[in-house]
Every structure is written in structure tokens, then in C-alpha cells.
Amino acid sequence: MLNNEAMSLYQKGQYGRAVMIAKKALDVADKGVGPDHPDVATSLNNLALLYRAQGQYPQAEPLFKRSLTIIEKAVGPDHPDVATSLNNLAALYQAQGQYAQAEPLCKRSLAIREKTLGPDHPDVAQSLNNLAFLYQGQSQYPQAEPLFKRSLAIIEKAVGPDHPNVATSLNNLALLYLALDLYEQAEPLYKRSLAIKEKALGPDHPNVATSLENMADLYRKTGREKTAEALAKRAAAIRAIRR
């Protein structure tokens, strides 16, 4: 219950209260079930996520590591829960630009998920995406592109071509092409991503504004200033809507 309350506060952006509740949940779990119980790992992970979200990386790292150790001991080294824990620790290192520490964790997470869940599972797509972002952050674009493409193919197969998750995956691939100045490849991906979001989420959703902003950036870079300005204005109007 306390863990759920902490995550609810986190989603509302109330980090201070969320940390307080998460610390209490950890203390209750530690005393109630012992320091090596999976419930303690969950509480450690939740508290670490809160610290990571606030950029408090030194506080988050030992919590993620202890959570991973507990989970590995409880369920074995090749369990999907271990893959999730590896991803969380990798994301912490990636946020700090510590790519050398993050890469083996991402690769191990991917290997576990492929082995235990199969090559076409959505969690595999997530791991592919994480590894692709890692390479993109280091300008290793040839390594990133096939991972983004495979991730997109898995997600489309799993949820259908018109799901918001497909729009996100399209956007990720488009951003890669934009970084490579491959504007002709990026534009149709951005357009399809926007169309999916408008249909699935409605024309005034914040995620639609993100797509419009991305497209405006593309049009500016290709000398289409009037079109870019129109998209940027529409995005700003969406952002101005009170939620």
C-alpha cells in the first residue's frame, strides 16, 4: 500500500512526499519480511526511481544495486524481473553519460528477455529501444538504427499499427534520421506518428504537441519556415490548455 502511495505521488510530481512515503515503505518491508525479501527489492527500486527522477544519482545507485542483488538471489540470474532491474540501473548510468557502465547492463537485460520471453515480446522491444538510445547518445548511429527498426516491428506486431506505442517508436526512429540529416526518411515517420497520436489521443493531447514540435524542427532545417511556424503555433496552443 505504501509503495503504491509513493508511486502515485511520484506520478503527480510530488517528489518530496513520495520520497518520505517510499522510505517508510522500505523500513516497514525491511523489518517485516527481512532484508533479502523481494518486497524489500521493490521498495528499494521505488525509492531509487524517485531519486533518479530528481537527478539525485548518488543516492539512487546503491539502492538500485541492492535491489538487483536481492532479486537475482530470489529468482535466479535469468528471470525477467532481473532484466527490469538491470534496465533501471542502466538508465541511471545513461542519464549521467556513463555509457560504458550502462551498455553491458542493457545487453544482459536484452539477452534475458529474448531467452525467457521470446524474440517478439514487447519487453524485448523496450530493451532494444534502450540499447538503441544508448548508441545514439554516443553518436553510434549505425548500431542504433537496426535496433530501433526491430523494436518498431515488434511493437507493431504486438499492439497493431495504430497504437500510441507505435507512434513513440516511429518518433524515435525519426529522431535518429534527423540527427543524421536524413530528412526525407524522417518526415514520413513524423507524419505517421502524428496521425496515430491525433487519432488515438485526440488533437489537443500534449503528446500531439510533442510531435508537432518535432515536425516544426524538421521543417525549419529544410527551409520550410512558414509550415514550421504554423506547427509550432498549434503546439503552443495545445501546451497552453489547462489540464
Coordinates of N, CA and C in Angstrom, one line a residue:
M1 N 0.8 -1.2 0.0 CA 0.0 0.0 0.0 C 0.9 1.3 0.0
L2 N 1.9 1.3 0.9 CA 2.8 2.4 0.9 C 3.5 2.6 -0.4
N3 N 4.0 1.5 -1.0 CA 4.7 1.6 -2.3 C 3.7 2.2 -3.3
N4 N 2.5 1.8 -3.4 CA 1.5 2.3 -4.3 C 1.3 3.8 -4.1
E5 N 1.2 4.2 -2.8 CA 1.0 5.6 -2.5 C 2.2 6.5 -2.9
A6 N 3.4 5.9 -2.7 CA 4.6 6.6 -3.1 C 4.7 6.8 -4.6
M7 N 4.3 5.8 -5.4 CA 4.3 5.9 -6.9 C 3.2 6.8 -7.4
S8 N 2.1 6.8 -6.7 CA 1.0 7.8 -7.1 C 1.5 9.2 -6.9
L9 N 2.1 9.5 -5.8 CA 2.7 10.8 -5.5 C 3.7 11.2 -6.5
Y10 N 4.5 10.2 -6.9 CA 5.6 10.4 -7.9 C 5.0 10.8 -9.2
Q11 N 3.9 10.1 -9.6 CA 3.3 10.4 -10.9 C 2.6 11.8 -10.9
K12 N 2.3 12.3 -9.7 CA 1.7 13.7 -9.6 C 2.8 14.7 -9.5
G13 N 4.1 14.3 -9.5 CA 5.2 15.2 -9.3 C 5.5 15.7 -7.9
Q14 N 4.9 15.0 -6.9 CA 5.1 15.4 -5.5 C 6.2 14.6 -5.0
Y15 N 7.4 14.9 -5.4 CA 8.6 14.1 -5.1 C 9.0 14.0 -3.6
G16 N 8.9 15.2 -3.0 CA 9.3 15.2 -1.6 C 8.4 14.3 -0.7
R17 N 7.1 14.4 -0.9 CA 6.2 13.5 -0.1 C 6.4 12.0 -0.6
A18 N 6.6 11.8 -1.9 CA 6.8 10.5 -2.4 C 8.0 9.8 -1.8
V19 N 9.1 10.6 -1.6 CA 10.4 10.0 -1.0 C 10.1 9.6 0.4
M20 N 9.4 10.5 1.1 CA 9.1 10.2 2.5 C 8.3 8.9 2.7
I21 N 7.3 8.7 1.9 CA 6.5 7.5 1.9 C 7.3 6.3 1.5
A22 N 8.1 6.5 0.5 CA 8.9 5.3 0.0 C 9.9 4.9 1.0
K23 N 10.5 5.8 1.7 CA 11.4 5.5 2.8 C 10.7 4.7 3.9
K24 N 9.5 5.1 4.2 CA 8.7 4.4 5.2 C 8.3 3.0 4.7
A25 N 8.0 2.9 3.5 CA 7.7 1.5 2.9 C 8.9 0.6 3.0
L26 N 10.1 1.2 2.7 CA 11.3 0.4 2.8 C 11.6 -0.1 4.2
D27 N 11.4 0.8 5.2 CA 11.6 0.5 6.6 C 10.6 -0.6 7.0
V28 N 9.4 -0.5 6.6 CA 8.3 -1.5 7.0 C 8.7 -2.8 6.4
A29 N 9.1 -2.9 5.1 CA 9.4 -4.1 4.5 C 10.7 -4.8 5.1
D30 N 11.7 -3.9 5.4 CA 12.9 -4.4 6.0 C 12.6 -5.1 7.3
K31 N 11.8 -4.5 8.1 CA 11.5 -5.0 9.5 C 10.5 -6.2 9.4
G32 N 9.6 -6.1 8.4 CA 8.5 -7.1 8.3 C 8.9 -8.4 7.7
V33 N 9.7 -8.4 6.6 CA 10.0 -9.6 5.9 C 11.5 -9.9 5.8
G34 N 12.3 -9.0 6.3 CA 13.8 -9.3 6.3 C 14.4 -8.6 5.1
P35 N 15.7 -8.3 5.2 CA 16.4 -7.5 4.3 C 16.6 -8.1 2.9
D36 N 16.4 -9.5 2.7 CA 16.7 -10.1 1.5 C 15.4 -10.6 0.8
H37 N 14.3 -10.0 1.2 CA 13.0 -10.4 0.6 C 12.7 -9.6 -0.7
P38 N 12.0 -10.2 -1.7 CA 11.7 -9.4 -2.9 C 10.9 -8.1 -2.6
D39 N 10.1 -8.1 -1.6 CA 9.3 -6.9 -1.2 C 10.3 -5.7 -0.9
V40 N 11.4 -6.1 -0.3 CA 12.4 -5.0 0.0 C 13.0 -4.5 -1.3
A41 N 13.3 -5.5 -2.2 CA 13.8 -5.0 -3.5 C 12.9 -4.1 -4.2
T42 N 11.6 -4.3 -4.1 CA 10.6 -3.4 -4.7 C 10.6 -2.1 -4.1
S43 N 10.7 -2.0 -2.8 CA 10.8 -0.7 -2.1 C 12.1 0.0 -2.4
L44 N 13.2 -0.7 -2.5 CA 14.4 -0.1 -2.8 C 14.4 0.5 -4.2
N45 N 13.8 -0.3 -5.1 CA 13.7 0.2 -6.5 C 12.8 1.5 -6.6
N46 N 11.7 1.5 -5.9 CA 10.8 2.6 -6.0 C 11.5 3.9 -5.4
L47 N 12.2 3.7 -4.3 CA 12.9 4.9 -3.8 C 14.0 5.3 -4.7
A48 N 14.7 4.4 -5.3 CA 15.8 4.7 -6.3 C 15.2 5.5 -7.5
L49 N 14.0 5.0 -8.0 CA 13.4 5.7 -9.1 C 13.1 7.2 -8.8
L50 N 12.6 7.4 -7.5 CA 12.3 8.8 -7.1 C 13.6 9.6 -7.1
Y51 N 14.6 9.1 -6.5 CA 15.9 9.8 -6.5 C 16.4 10.1 -8.0
R52 N 16.3 9.1 -8.8 CA 16.7 9.3 -10.2 C 15.9 10.4 -10.9
A53 N 14.6 10.4 -10.7 CA 13.8 11.4 -11.3 C 14.1 12.8 -10.9
Q54 N 14.7 13.0 -9.7 CA 15.1 14.3 -9.2 C 16.6 14.6 -9.5
G55 N 17.3 13.7 -10.2 CA 18.7 13.9 -10.5 C 19.6 13.6 -9.4
Q56 N 19.1 12.9 -8.3 CA 19.9 12.6 -7.2 C 20.5 11.2 -7.4
Y57 N 21.5 11.2 -8.3 CA 22.0 9.9 -8.8 C 22.9 9.2 -7.7
P58 N 23.7 9.9 -6.9 CA 24.5 9.1 -5.9 C 23.6 8.4 -4.9
Q59 N 22.4 9.0 -4.6 CA 21.5 8.3 -3.7 C 20.8 7.1 -4.3
A60 N 20.6 7.2 -5.6 CA 19.8 6.2 -6.3 C 20.7 4.9 -6.6
E61 N 22.0 5.1 -6.9 CA 22.8 4.0 -7.4 C 22.9 2.8 -6.4
P62 N 23.2 3.0 -5.1 CA 23.3 1.9 -4.2 C 22.0 1.2 -4.0
L63 N 20.9 1.9 -4.1 CA 19.5 1.3 -3.9 C 19.2 0.4 -5.1
F64 N 19.5 0.9 -6.3 CA 19.3 0.0 -7.5 C 20.1 -1.2 -7.4
K65 N 21.4 -1.1 -7.0 CA 22.3 -2.2 -6.9 C 21.9 -3.2 -5.9
R66 N 21.4 -2.8 -4.7 CA 21.0 -3.7 -3.7 C 19.7 -4.4 -4.1
S67 N 18.8 -3.7 -4.8 CA 17.6 -4.3 -5.3 C 17.9 -5.4 -6.3
L68 N 18.8 -5.1 -7.2 CA 19.3 -6.1 -8.2 C 19.8 -7.3 -7.5
T69 N 20.7 -7.2 -6.5 CA 21.3 -8.3 -5.8 C 20.2 -9.2 -5.2
I70 N 19.2 -8.5 -4.5 CA 18.1 -9.3 -3.9 C 17.3 -10.1 -4.9
I71 N 17.0 -9.4 -6.0 CA 16.2 -10.1 -7.0 C 16.9 -11.3 -7.6
E72 N 18.2 -11.1 -7.9 CA 19.0 -12.2 -8.5 C 19.0 -13.4 -7.6
K73 N 19.2 -13.1 -6.3 CA 19.3 -14.2 -5.3 C 17.9 -14.9 -5.2
A74 N 16.8 -14.1 -5.3 CA 15.5 -14.7 -5.0 C 15.0 -15.5 -6.2
V75 N 15.2 -15.0 -7.5 CA 14.6 -15.7 -8.6 C 15.6 -16.2 -9.6
G76 N 16.9 -16.0 -9.4 CA 17.9 -16.5 -10.3 C 18.3 -15.4 -11.3
P77 N 19.5 -15.6 -12.0 CA 20.1 -14.6 -12.8 C 19.4 -14.3 -14.1
D78 N 18.5 -15.3 -14.6 CA 17.9 -15.2 -15.9 C 16.4 -14.9 -15.9
H79 N 15.9 -14.4 -14.8 CA 14.5 -14.1 -14.7 C 14.2 -12.7 -15.3
P80 N 13.0 -12.6 -15.9 CA 12.6 -11.2 -16.4 C 12.7 -10.1 -15.4
D81 N 12.4 -10.4 -14.1 CA 12.5 -9.3 -13.1 C 13.9 -8.8 -13.0
V82 N 14.9 -9.7 -13.2 CA 16.3 -9.2 -13.2 C 16.5 -8.3 -14.4
A83 N 16.0 -8.6 -15.5 CA 16.1 -7.8 -16.7 C 15.6 -6.4 -16.4
T84 N 14.4 -6.3 -15.8 CA 13.9 -5.0 -15.4 C 14.8 -4.2 -14.5
S85 N 15.3 -4.9 -13.5 CA 16.2 -4.3 -12.6 C 17.5 -3.8 -13.3
L86 N 18.0 -4.6 -14.2 CA 19.2 -4.2 -15.0 C 18.9 -2.9 -15.8
N87 N 17.7 -2.9 -16.4 CA 17.3 -1.7 -17.2 C 17.3 -0.4 -16.3
N88 N 16.8 -0.6 -15.1 CA 16.7 0.6 -14.2 C 18.1 1.2 -13.9
L89 N 19.0 0.2 -13.6 CA 20.4 0.7 -13.2 C 21.1 1.2 -14.5
A90 N 20.8 0.6 -15.6 CA 21.4 1.1 -16.9 C 20.9 2.5 -17.2
A91 N 19.7 2.8 -17.0 CA 19.1 4.1 -17.2 C 19.7 5.2 -16.3
L92 N 20.0 4.8 -15.1 CA 20.7 5.7 -14.2 C 22.1 6.1 -14.7
Y93 N 22.9 5.1 -15.2 CA 24.2 5.4 -15.7 C 24.1 6.2 -17.0
Q94 N 23.1 5.9 -17.8 CA 22.9 6.6 -19.1 C 22.6 8.1 -18.8
A95 N 21.8 8.3 -17.8 CA 21.4 9.7 -17.5 C 22.6 10.5 -17.1
Q96 N 23.7 9.8 -16.7 CA 24.9 10.5 -16.3 C 26.0 10.5 -17.3
G97 N 25.6 9.9 -18.5 CA 26.6 9.8 -19.6 C 27.6 8.7 -19.4
Q98 N 27.3 7.8 -18.4 CA 28.3 6.7 -18.1 C 27.9 5.5 -19.0
Y99 N 28.2 5.7 -20.3 CA 27.8 4.7 -21.3 C 28.5 3.3 -21.1
A100 N 29.7 3.4 -20.7 CA 30.5 2.1 -20.6 C 29.9 1.2 -19.5
Q101 N 29.3 1.9 -18.4 CA 28.7 1.1 -17.4 C 27.3 0.6 -17.8
A102 N 26.6 1.4 -18.6 CA 25.2 1.1 -19.0 C 25.1 0.0 -20.0
E103 N 26.1 0.0 -21.0 CA 26.0 -0.9 -22.1 C 25.9 -2.4 -21.8
P104 N 26.8 -2.9 -20.9 CA 26.7 -4.3 -20.6 C 25.4 -4.7 -19.9
L105 N 24.8 -3.7 -19.1 CA 23.6 -4.0 -18.4 C 22.4 -4.0 -19.4
C106 N 22.4 -3.1 -20.4 CA 21.4 -3.2 -21.4 C 21.4 -4.4 -22.2
K107 N 22.7 -4.9 -22.6 CA 22.8 -6.1 -23.4 C 22.4 -7.3 -22.6
R108 N 22.7 -7.4 -21.3 CA 22.3 -8.5 -20.5 C 20.8 -8.6 -20.3
S109 N 20.2 -7.4 -20.1 CA 18.7 -7.3 -20.0 C 18.1 -7.8 -21.3
L110 N 18.6 -7.4 -22.4 CA 18.0 -7.8 -23.7 C 18.2 -9.3 -23.9
A111 N 19.3 -9.9 -23.5 CA 19.6 -11.3 -23.7 C 18.6 -12.1 -22.8
I112 N 18.4 -11.7 -21.5 CA 17.5 -12.4 -20.6 C 16.1 -12.4 -21.2
R113 N 15.6 -11.2 -21.7 CA 14.2 -11.1 -22.2 C 14.0 -11.9 -23.4
E114 N 15.0 -11.9 -24.3 CA 14.9 -12.8 -25.5 C 14.8 -14.2 -25.2
K115 N 15.6 -14.6 -24.2 CA 15.7 -16.1 -23.8 C 14.4 -16.5 -23.1
T116 N 13.9 -15.7 -22.2 CA 12.8 -16.1 -21.4 C 11.4 -15.7 -21.9
L117 N 11.3 -14.6 -22.7 CA 10.0 -14.2 -23.2 C 9.8 -14.4 -24.7
G118 N 10.9 -14.7 -25.4 CA 10.8 -14.8 -26.9 C 11.2 -13.5 -27.6
P119 N 11.7 -13.7 -28.9 CA 12.2 -12.5 -29.6 C 11.2 -11.5 -30.0
D120 N 9.9 -11.8 -29.9 CA 8.9 -10.8 -30.3 C 8.0 -10.3 -29.2
H121 N 8.5 -10.3 -28.0 CA 7.8 -9.8 -26.8 C 8.0 -8.3 -26.7
P122 N 6.9 -7.6 -26.3 CA 7.1 -6.1 -26.1 C 8.2 -5.7 -25.2
D123 N 8.5 -6.5 -24.2 CA 9.6 -6.2 -23.3 C 11.0 -6.2 -24.0
V124 N 11.1 -7.1 -25.0 CA 12.3 -7.2 -25.8 C 12.4 -5.9 -26.6
A125 N 11.3 -5.4 -27.2 CA 11.3 -4.1 -27.9 C 11.8 -3.0 -27.0
Q126 N 11.3 -3.0 -25.7 CA 11.8 -2.0 -24.8 C 13.3 -2.0 -24.6
S127 N 13.8 -3.3 -24.5 CA 15.3 -3.4 -24.3 C 16.0 -3.0 -25.5
L128 N 15.5 -3.3 -26.7 CA 16.1 -2.9 -28.0 C 16.2 -1.4 -28.0
N129 N 15.1 -0.8 -27.7 CA 14.9 0.7 -27.7 C 16.0 1.3 -26.7
N130 N 16.1 0.8 -25.5 CA 17.0 1.3 -24.6 C 18.5 1.2 -25.1
L131 N 18.8 0.1 -25.7 CA 20.2 -0.1 -26.2 C 20.4 0.9 -27.4
A132 N 19.4 1.1 -28.2 CA 19.5 2.0 -29.3 C 19.7 3.4 -28.9
F133 N 19.0 3.8 -27.8 CA 19.2 5.2 -27.3 C 20.6 5.3 -26.7
L134 N 21.1 4.3 -26.2 CA 22.5 4.3 -25.6 C 23.5 4.6 -26.7
Y135 N 23.3 3.9 -27.9 CA 24.2 4.1 -29.0 C 24.0 5.4 -29.6
Q136 N 22.8 5.9 -29.7 CA 22.5 7.2 -30.3 C 23.1 8.3 -29.4
G137 N 23.1 8.1 -28.1 CA 23.7 9.1 -27.2 C 25.2 9.2 -27.4
Q138 N 25.8 8.2 -28.0 CA 27.3 8.2 -28.3 C 27.5 8.4 -29.8
S139 N 26.5 8.8 -30.5 CA 26.6 9.1 -32.0 C 27.0 7.8 -32.7
Q140 N 26.7 6.7 -32.2 CA 26.9 5.4 -32.9 C 25.6 5.0 -33.7
Y141 N 25.3 5.8 -34.7 CA 24.1 5.7 -35.4 C 23.9 4.4 -36.1
P142 N 25.0 3.8 -36.8 CA 24.8 2.6 -37.5 C 24.4 1.4 -36.6
Q143 N 24.8 1.5 -35.3 CA 24.4 0.4 -34.3 C 23.0 0.7 -33.9
A144 N 22.6 1.9 -33.8 CA 21.3 2.3 -33.2 C 20.1 1.9 -34.2
E145 N 20.3 2.2 -35.5 CA 19.2 2.1 -36.5 C 18.6 0.8 -36.5
P146 N 19.3 -0.3 -36.7 CA 18.6 -1.6 -36.7 C 17.9 -2.0 -35.5
L147 N 18.4 -1.5 -34.3 CA 17.7 -1.8 -33.1 C 16.3 -1.0 -33.0
F148 N 16.3 0.2 -33.4 CA 15.1 1.0 -33.4 C 14.1 0.3 -34.4
K149 N 14.6 -0.1 -35.6 CA 13.7 -0.7 -36.6 C 13.1 -2.0 -36.1
R150 N 13.9 -2.8 -35.4 CA 13.4 -4.1 -34.9 C 12.4 -3.9 -33.8
S151 N 12.7 -2.9 -32.9 CA 11.8 -2.5 -31.8 C 10.4 -2.1 -32.4
L152 N 10.5 -1.3 -33.4 CA 9.2 -0.8 -34.1 C 8.4 -2.0 -34.7
A153 N 9.1 -2.9 -35.3 CA 8.5 -4.1 -35.9 C 7.8 -4.9 -34.8
I154 N 8.4 -5.1 -33.7 CA 7.9 -5.9 -32.6 C 6.6 -5.3 -32.1
I155 N 6.7 -4.0 -31.8 CA 5.6 -3.2 -31.2 C 4.4 -3.2 -32.2
E156 N 4.6 -3.0 -33.5 CA 3.5 -3.0 -34.4 C 2.8 -4.4 -34.4
K157 N 3.6 -5.4 -34.4 CA 3.0 -6.8 -34.4 C 2.3 -7.1 -33.1
A158 N 2.7 -6.5 -32.0 CA 2.1 -6.8 -30.7 C 0.8 -6.0 -30.4
V159 N 0.8 -4.7 -30.9 CA -0.3 -3.9 -30.5 C -1.1 -3.3 -31.7
G160 N -0.6 -3.6 -32.9 CA -1.3 -3.1 -34.1 C -0.7 -1.8 -34.5
P161 N -1.0 -1.4 -35.8 CA -0.3 -0.2 -36.4 C -0.7 1.1 -35.9
D162 N -1.8 1.2 -35.2 CA -2.4 2.5 -34.8 C -2.3 2.8 -33.3
H163 N -1.5 2.1 -32.6 CA -1.3 2.2 -31.2 C -0.4 3.4 -30.8
P164 N -0.6 4.1 -29.8 CA 0.3 5.2 -29.4 C 1.8 4.7 -29.2
N165 N 1.9 3.5 -28.8 CA 3.3 3.0 -28.6 C 4.1 2.9 -29.9
V166 N 3.3 2.6 -31.0 CA 3.9 2.6 -32.3 C 4.3 4.1 -32.7
A167 N 3.5 5.0 -32.4 CA 3.8 6.4 -32.6 C 5.1 6.8 -32.0
T168 N 5.3 6.4 -30.7 CA 6.5 6.7 -30.0 C 7.7 6.1 -30.7
S169 N 7.6 4.8 -31.1 CA 8.7 4.1 -31.8 C 9.0 4.8 -33.1
L170 N 8.0 5.2 -33.9 CA 8.2 5.9 -35.1 C 9.0 7.2 -34.8
N171 N 8.6 7.9 -33.8 CA 9.2 9.2 -33.4 C 10.7 8.9 -33.1
N172 N 11.0 7.9 -32.4 CA 12.4 7.6 -32.0 C 13.3 7.4 -33.2
L173 N 12.7 6.6 -34.2 CA 13.5 6.3 -35.4 C 13.7 7.6 -36.2
A174 N 12.6 8.5 -36.3 CA 12.7 9.7 -37.0 C 13.7 10.6 -36.4
L175 N 13.8 10.7 -35.1 CA 14.8 11.5 -34.4 C 16.3 11.0 -34.8
L176 N 16.4 9.7 -34.9 CA 17.7 9.2 -35.4 C 18.1 9.8 -36.8
Y177 N 17.1 9.7 -37.7 CA 17.3 10.2 -39.0 C 17.6 11.7 -39.1
L178 N 16.9 12.4 -38.2 CA 17.1 13.8 -38.1 C 18.5 14.1 -37.7
A179 N 19.0 13.4 -36.7 CA 20.4 13.6 -36.3 C 21.4 13.3 -37.4
L180 N 21.0 12.5 -38.3 CA 21.9 12.1 -39.5 C 21.6 13.0 -40.7
D181 N 20.7 14.0 -40.5 CA 20.3 14.9 -41.6 C 19.7 14.1 -42.7
L182 N 19.0 13.0 -42.4 CA 18.3 12.2 -43.4 C 16.8 12.6 -43.3
Y183 N 16.6 13.8 -43.8 CA 15.3 14.4 -43.6 C 14.1 13.7 -44.4
E184 N 14.5 13.2 -45.6 CA 13.4 12.5 -46.4 C 13.0 11.2 -45.7
Q185 N 13.9 10.6 -45.0 CA 13.5 9.4 -44.2 C 12.7 9.7 -42.9
A186 N 13.1 10.9 -42.3 CA 12.4 11.3 -41.1 C 11.0 11.7 -41.3
E187 N 10.8 12.5 -42.3 CA 9.5 13.2 -42.5 C 8.3 12.2 -42.5
P188 N 8.3 11.1 -43.3 CA 7.1 10.3 -43.3 C 6.9 9.6 -41.9
L189 N 7.9 9.3 -41.2 CA 7.8 8.7 -39.9 C 7.1 9.7 -38.9
Y190 N 7.6 11.0 -38.9 CA 7.0 12.0 -38.1 C 5.5 12.2 -38.4
K191 N 5.2 12.2 -39.7 CA 3.8 12.4 -40.2 C 2.9 11.2 -39.7
R192 N 3.4 10.0 -39.8 CA 2.6 8.8 -39.4 C 2.5 8.8 -37.9
S193 N 3.5 9.2 -37.2 CA 3.5 9.3 -35.7 C 2.4 10.3 -35.2
L194 N 2.4 11.5 -35.9 CA 1.4 12.5 -35.6 C 0.0 12.0 -35.8
A195 N -0.2 11.4 -37.0 CA -1.6 10.9 -37.3 C -2.1 9.9 -36.3
I196 N -1.2 9.0 -35.9 CA -1.6 8.0 -34.9 C -2.0 8.6 -33.6
K197 N -1.2 9.6 -33.1 CA -1.4 10.3 -31.9 C -2.7 11.0 -31.9
E198 N -3.0 11.7 -33.0 CA -4.2 12.5 -33.1 C -5.4 11.6 -33.0
K199 N -5.4 10.5 -33.7 CA -6.5 9.5 -33.8 C -6.7 8.9 -32.4
A200 N -5.6 8.4 -31.8 CA -5.7 7.7 -30.6 C -5.9 8.5 -29.3
L201 N -5.3 9.7 -29.3 CA -5.2 10.5 -28.1 C -6.1 11.8 -28.2
G202 N -6.5 12.2 -29.4 CA -7.2 13.4 -29.6 C -6.2 14.5 -30.0
P203 N -6.8 15.6 -30.7 CA -5.9 16.6 -31.3 C -5.3 17.5 -30.3
D204 N -5.7 17.5 -29.1 CA -5.2 18.5 -28.1 C -4.4 17.8 -27.0
H205 N -3.9 16.6 -27.2 CA -3.1 15.9 -26.2 C -1.7 16.4 -26.2
P206 N -1.0 16.5 -25.1 CA 0.4 17.0 -25.0 C 1.3 16.2 -25.9
N207 N 1.1 14.9 -26.1 CA 1.9 14.1 -27.0 C 1.8 14.5 -28.4
V208 N 0.6 15.0 -28.8 CA 0.4 15.6 -30.1 C 1.3 16.9 -30.3
A209 N 1.3 17.7 -29.2 CA 2.2 18.9 -29.3 C 3.7 18.5 -29.5
T210 N 4.1 17.4 -28.8 CA 5.5 17.0 -29.0 C 5.8 16.6 -30.4
S211 N 4.8 15.9 -31.1 CA 5.0 15.6 -32.5 C 5.0 16.8 -33.4
L212 N 4.2 17.7 -33.1 CA 4.2 19.0 -33.9 C 5.5 19.7 -33.7
E213 N 6.0 19.8 -32.5 CA 7.3 20.5 -32.3 C 8.4 19.8 -33.0
N214 N 8.4 18.4 -33.0 CA 9.4 17.7 -33.8 C 9.4 18.0 -35.3
M215 N 8.1 18.0 -35.8 CA 8.0 18.3 -37.2 C 8.4 19.7 -37.6
A216 N 8.0 20.6 -36.7 CA 8.4 22.0 -36.9 C 10.0 22.1 -37.0
D217 N 10.6 21.4 -36.1 CA 12.1 21.4 -36.2 C 12.6 20.9 -37.5
L218 N 12.0 19.8 -38.0 CA 12.4 19.2 -39.3 C 12.2 20.3 -40.4
Y219 N 11.0 20.9 -40.4 CA 10.7 21.9 -41.5 C 11.6 23.1 -41.4
R220 N 12.0 23.5 -40.2 CA 13.0 24.6 -40.2 C 14.3 24.2 -40.8
K221 N 14.7 23.0 -40.5 CA 16.0 22.5 -41.0 C 16.0 22.3 -42.5
T222 N 14.8 22.2 -43.1 CA 14.7 22.0 -44.5 C 14.2 23.3 -45.2
G223 N 14.2 24.4 -44.5 CA 13.9 25.7 -45.1 C 12.4 26.0 -45.3
R224 N 11.5 25.3 -44.7 CA 10.1 25.5 -44.8 C 9.6 26.2 -43.6
E225 N 9.9 27.5 -43.5 CA 9.7 28.3 -42.3 C 8.2 28.5 -42.0
K226 N 7.4 28.8 -43.0 CA 6.0 29.1 -42.8 C 5.3 27.8 -42.2
T227 N 5.6 26.7 -42.8 CA 5.0 25.4 -42.3 C 5.4 25.2 -40.9
A228 N 6.7 25.4 -40.6 CA 7.2 25.2 -39.3 C 6.6 26.1 -38.3
E229 N 6.4 27.4 -38.6 CA 5.7 28.3 -37.7 C 4.3 27.9 -37.4
A230 N 3.6 27.5 -38.4 CA 2.2 27.0 -38.2 C 2.1 25.9 -37.2
L231 N 3.0 24.9 -37.4 CA 3.0 23.7 -36.5 C 3.4 24.1 -35.1
A232 N 4.4 25.0 -35.0 CA 4.8 25.5 -33.6 C 3.7 26.2 -32.9
K233 N 3.0 27.0 -33.7 CA 1.8 27.8 -33.0 C 0.8 26.8 -32.5
R234 N 0.5 25.8 -33.3 CA -0.5 24.8 -32.9 C 0.0 24.1 -31.7
A235 N 1.3 23.7 -31.6 CA 1.8 23.1 -30.5 C 1.7 23.9 -29.2
A236 N 2.0 25.2 -29.4 CA 2.0 26.2 -28.3 C 0.6 26.3 -27.7
A237 N -0.4 26.3 -28.6 CA -1.8 26.4 -28.2 C -2.2 25.2 -27.4
I238 N -1.7 24.0 -27.8 CA -2.0 22.8 -27.0 C -1.4 22.9 -25.6
R239 N -0.1 23.3 -25.6 CA 0.6 23.4 -24.3 C -0.1 24.4 -23.4
A240 N -0.8 25.4 -23.9 CA -1.4 26.4 -23.1 C -2.8 26.0 -22.5
I241 N -3.3 24.9 -23.0 CA -4.5 24.3 -22.4 C -4.4 23.9 -21.0
R242 N -5.2 24.4 -20.1 CA -5.2 23.9 -18.7 C -5.7 22.5 -18.6
R243 N -5.0 21.7 -17.9 CA -5.4 20.3 -17.7 C -6.1 20.1 -16.4

